């Protein structure tokens, strides 16, 4: 395995390629990563939609959801939350702030398009009919709950989430074989999901999926009958009440991890 110094150095070297990638490539790889995270969300929601025990729902979701991040990393796609760690390459003067901002913007857009595409296909092509359409109701409940979080709560949960996600990126990078990478990624992601933390790219699927399910006439009456607060199921609320604070929190969490490992490992060695 790579030691912590090598992990930090390897990621900084990889960041140079990420910063210099053509725009079309970042968008395509960002789209793929958003879709992969959405697939993890789809699979986990399908697995738990008929369960009532909150603890069991979180545990099963946490056991299934990490499949998305494993695909993201092993297949070399671009995930915004992981790319927050690129800030270490800026500090080391391997890439510029402009290159970092360009990568973040293109990858974020790609992630959004990929996740929302999967959400739309789920909502309008029958996949949410599972369990006599109970999956659609569950999806709307999740979306409404996330959209109803207080702004400060969403921000802090975003910090916690990307702290664990970026630790997962580094831990997965410690391994030189596929099984080791999966194990390194899996454990911190499982911890963030079972804890109920907020991930902006995952929410690019979860909340639009609930919004779009509520717009499907086949599901709307069932969602209303279940007592879901449909007033928060709109894209304006999604952006202002959840996506903005969670994204900002994710950036803070990723910076904390990246700077901590950089200044405790790579920076002293360079000096």
Coordinates of C-alpha atoms in Angstrom, one line a residue:
X1 CA 0.0 0.0 0.0
X2 CA 1.0 3.6 -0.4
X3 CA 1.8 5.5 2.8
X4 CA 0.1 8.9 3.7
X5 CA 2.9 10.9 2.1
X6 CA 2.6 9.0 -1.2
X7 CA -1.2 9.2 -1.1
X8 CA -1.0 13.0 -0.9
X9 CA 1.7 13.3 -3.6
X10 CA -0.1 10.9 -5.9
X11 CA -3.3 12.9 -5.6
X12 CA -1.5 16.2 -6.3
X13 CA 0.0 14.7 -9.4
X14 CA -3.4 13.4 -10.6
X15 CA -4.8 16.9 -10.0
X16 CA -2.5 18.3 -12.7
X17 CA -4.3 16.0 -15.3
X18 CA -7.7 16.9 -13.8
X19 CA -7.0 20.6 -14.1
X20 CA -5.7 20.4 -17.7
X21 CA -8.4 18.0 -19.1
X22 CA -10.4 19.3 -22.0
X23 CA -13.8 20.7 -21.1
X24 CA -15.7 18.1 -23.0
X25 CA -13.9 15.3 -21.1
X26 CA -14.6 16.8 -17.7
X27 CA -18.3 17.2 -18.6
X28 CA -18.6 13.6 -19.9
X29 CA -16.7 12.1 -16.9
X30 CA -18.7 14.4 -14.6
X31 CA -21.9 13.2 -16.2
X32 CA -20.8 9.6 -15.7
X33 CA -19.9 10.2 -12.0
X34 CA -23.3 11.8 -11.3
X35 CA -25.0 8.8 -12.9
X36 CA -23.0 6.4 -10.9
X37 CA -23.8 8.1 -7.6
X38 CA -27.4 8.1 -8.7
X39 CA -27.3 4.4 -9.4
X40 CA -26.1 3.8 -5.9
X41 CA -29.0 5.9 -4.6
X42 CA -31.5 4.1 -6.8
X43 CA -30.3 0.7 -5.6
X44 CA -30.3 1.7 -1.9
X45 CA -33.7 3.3 -2.1
X46 CA -35.1 0.2 -3.9
X47 CA -33.7 -2.0 -1.1
X48 CA -35.2 0.0 1.8
X49 CA -38.5 1.5 0.4
X50 CA -40.7 -1.1 2.2
X51 CA -38.9 -1.0 5.6
X52 CA -40.2 0.9 8.6
X53 CA -37.4 0.7 11.2
X54 CA -35.3 3.9 10.8
X55 CA -32.1 2.2 12.0
X56 CA -32.5 -0.7 9.6
X57 CA -33.3 1.7 6.7
X58 CA -30.1 3.6 7.4
X59 CA -28.0 0.4 7.8
X60 CA -29.3 -1.2 4.6
X61 CA -28.9 2.1 2.6
X62 CA -25.3 2.4 3.9
X63 CA -24.5 -1.2 2.8
X64 CA -25.8 -0.6 -0.7
X65 CA -25.1 3.0 -1.5
X66 CA -21.2 2.8 -1.7
X67 CA -21.4 0.9 -5.0
X68 CA -21.7 4.4 -6.7
X69 CA -18.5 5.8 -5.3
X70 CA -16.6 2.6 -6.1
X71 CA -17.6 2.9 -9.7
X72 CA -16.6 6.5 -9.8
X73 CA -13.1 5.9 -8.5
X74 CA -12.3 2.6 -10.2
X75 CA -13.5 3.8 -13.6
X76 CA -11.7 7.2 -13.3
X77 CA -14.7 9.5 -13.5
X78 CA -14.9 13.0 -12.1
X79 CA -16.7 13.7 -8.8
X80 CA -17.0 17.3 -7.5
X81 CA -16.8 16.4 -3.8
X82 CA -13.6 14.4 -4.3
X83 CA -12.1 17.1 -6.5
X84 CA -12.2 19.5 -3.5
X85 CA -8.9 17.8 -2.6
X86 CA -7.3 19.4 -5.6
X87 CA -6.7 22.4 -3.5
X88 CA -3.5 20.7 -2.2
X89 CA -2.1 20.9 -5.8
X90 CA -2.9 24.6 -5.8
X91 CA -1.0 25.2 -2.6
X92 CA 1.9 23.2 -4.0
X93 CA 1.7 25.4 -7.1
X94 CA 1.2 22.5 -9.4
X95 CA -2.0 24.0 -10.7
X96 CA -3.6 27.5 -10.6
X97 CA -6.7 28.7 -8.8
X98 CA -8.2 29.3 -12.2
X99 CA -7.6 25.7 -13.2
X100 CA -9.2 24.5 -10.0
X101 CA -12.3 26.7 -10.4
X102 CA -12.6 25.5 -14.1
X103 CA -12.5 21.8 -13.0
X104 CA -14.9 22.3 -10.2
X105 CA -17.4 24.2 -12.4
X106 CA -17.4 21.7 -15.3
X107 CA -17.5 18.7 -13.1
X108 CA -20.3 20.1 -10.9
X109 CA -22.4 20.7 -14.0
X110 CA -21.6 17.3 -15.4
X111 CA -22.5 15.6 -12.0
X112 CA -25.8 17.5 -11.9
X113 CA -26.8 16.5 -15.5
X114 CA -25.9 12.9 -14.9
X115 CA -27.8 12.6 -11.6
X116 CA -30.9 14.4 -12.8
X117 CA -31.0 12.4 -16.0
X118 CA -31.2 9.2 -13.9
X119 CA -33.8 10.8 -11.7
X120 CA -36.0 11.7 -14.7
X121 CA -35.7 8.2 -16.2
X122 CA -36.6 6.7 -12.9
X123 CA -39.6 9.0 -12.4
X124 CA -41.2 8.7 -15.9
X125 CA -40.4 5.3 -17.2
X126 CA -42.0 3.0 -14.6
X127 CA -39.1 2.1 -12.4
X128 CA -40.8 3.7 -9.4
X129 CA -43.8 1.3 -9.8
X130 CA -41.9 -1.1 -7.6
X131 CA -43.9 -2.2 -4.5
X132 CA -47.2 -1.0 -5.9
X133 CA -45.6 2.4 -6.5
X134 CA -44.3 2.5 -2.9
X135 CA -40.9 3.3 -4.2
X136 CA -42.2 6.6 -5.7
X137 CA -43.8 7.6 -2.4
X138 CA -40.6 6.7 -0.5
X139 CA -38.5 8.8 -3.0
X140 CA -40.8 11.8 -2.5
X141 CA -40.6 11.4 1.3
X142 CA -36.8 11.5 1.2
X143 CA -36.8 14.5 -1.1
X144 CA -39.2 16.4 1.1
X145 CA -37.2 15.6 4.2
X146 CA -33.9 16.8 2.7
X147 CA -35.6 20.0 1.3
X148 CA -37.0 20.8 4.8
X149 CA -33.7 20.8 6.6
X150 CA -32.7 24.1 8.2
X151 CA -30.0 25.9 6.2
X152 CA -27.4 25.6 9.0
X153 CA -28.2 22.0 9.5
X154 CA -27.7 21.2 5.8
X155 CA -24.4 23.1 5.8
X156 CA -23.0 21.2 8.9
X157 CA -24.2 17.8 7.6
X158 CA -22.4 18.7 4.3
X159 CA -19.2 19.3 6.2
X160 CA -19.4 15.9 8.0
X161 CA -20.3 14.2 4.8
X162 CA -17.4 15.3 2.7
X163 CA -15.0 14.9 5.5
X164 CA -15.7 11.2 5.3
X165 CA -16.0 11.1 1.4
X166 CA -12.5 12.7 1.1
X167 CA -11.1 10.3 3.7
X168 CA -12.6 7.6 1.5
X169 CA -10.8 9.0 -1.5
X170 CA -7.5 9.0 0.3
X171 CA -8.0 5.6 1.8
X172 CA -9.0 4.1 -1.5
X173 CA -5.9 5.6 -3.0
X174 CA -3.7 3.8 -0.5
X175 CA -4.3 0.5 -2.2
X176 CA -2.7 -0.8 -5.4
X177 CA -5.3 -3.5 -6.1
X178 CA -9.0 -3.3 -6.9
X179 CA -10.2 -5.1 -3.8
X180 CA -8.2 -2.9 -1.6
X181 CA -9.5 0.2 -3.3
X182 CA -13.1 -0.9 -2.8
X183 CA -12.5 -1.7 0.9
X184 CA -10.8 1.7 1.5
X185 CA -13.7 3.5 -0.2
X186 CA -16.5 1.5 1.3
X187 CA -16.0 2.0 5.0
X188 CA -16.1 5.8 5.3
X189 CA -18.9 6.1 2.7
X190 CA -20.9 3.5 4.7
X191 CA -20.3 5.7 7.8
X192 CA -21.6 8.9 6.2
X193 CA -24.7 7.2 4.8
X194 CA -25.7 5.5 8.0
X195 CA -25.2 8.8 9.9
X196 CA -27.5 10.6 7.6
X197 CA -25.0 13.2 6.3
X198 CA -25.6 15.3 3.2
X199 CA -23.8 14.8 -0.1
X200 CA -24.5 17.4 -2.8
X201 CA -24.1 15.0 -5.8
X202 CA -26.3 12.3 -4.2
X203 CA -28.9 15.0 -3.5
X204 CA -28.8 15.9 -7.2
X205 CA -30.5 12.5 -7.6
X206 CA -32.5 12.2 -4.4
X207 CA -34.4 15.5 -4.5
X208 CA -35.0 15.9 -8.3
X209 CA -36.2 12.2 -8.2
X210 CA -38.8 13.1 -5.6
X211 CA -39.8 16.4 -7.4
X212 CA -40.2 14.6 -10.7
X213 CA -42.1 11.7 -9.1
X214 CA -44.6 14.2 -7.7
X215 CA -45.0 15.6 -11.2
X216 CA -46.0 12.2 -12.6
X217 CA -49.8 11.8 -12.5
X218 CA -49.4 8.1 -11.7
X219 CA -47.7 8.9 -8.4
X220 CA -49.0 12.3 -7.3
X221 CA -52.2 11.1 -5.6
X222 CA -50.3 8.4 -3.7
X223 CA -47.6 10.9 -2.5
X224 CA -50.4 13.3 -1.3
X225 CA -52.2 10.4 0.4
X226 CA -49.0 9.6 2.3
X227 CA -48.9 13.1 3.8
X228 CA -45.7 14.2 2.0
X229 CA -45.2 18.0 2.1
X230 CA -45.4 18.6 -1.7
X231 CA -44.9 22.3 -1.1
X232 CA -41.1 21.8 -0.8
X233 CA -40.9 19.6 -3.8
X234 CA -39.8 22.2 -6.4
X235 CA -36.4 23.0 -7.9
X236 CA -36.3 26.5 -6.4
X237 CA -36.5 25.1 -2.8
X238 CA -34.0 22.3 -3.8
X239 CA -31.4 24.8 -4.9
X240 CA -31.8 27.4 -2.1
X241 CA -32.6 25.2 0.9
X242 CA -30.4 22.2 0.2
X243 CA -28.0 22.2 -2.7
X244 CA -26.4 25.5 -1.8
X245 CA -25.7 24.9 1.9
X246 CA -24.8 21.2 1.3
X247 CA -22.4 22.2 -1.5
X248 CA -20.7 24.8 0.7
X249 CA -20.5 22.4 3.6
X250 CA -19.0 19.7 1.3
X251 CA -16.3 22.2 0.2
X252 CA -15.4 23.0 3.8
X253 CA -15.3 19.3 4.7
X254 CA -13.1 18.4 1.8
X255 CA -10.7 21.4 2.5
X256 CA -10.4 20.3 6.1
X257 CA -9.2 16.8 5.1
X258 CA -7.0 17.9 2.2
X259 CA -5.2 20.6 4.2
X260 CA -4.9 18.4 7.3
X261 CA -3.1 15.7 5.4
X262 CA -1.1 18.1 3.3
X263 CA 0.3 20.1 6.2
X264 CA 1.0 17.0 8.4
X265 CA 2.5 14.9 5.7
X266 CA 3.6 16.4 2.4
X267 CA 4.4 19.9 3.5
X268 CA 6.8 19.0 6.3
X269 CA 8.6 16.6 3.9
X270 CA 9.0 19.3 1.3
X271 CA 10.4 21.7 3.8

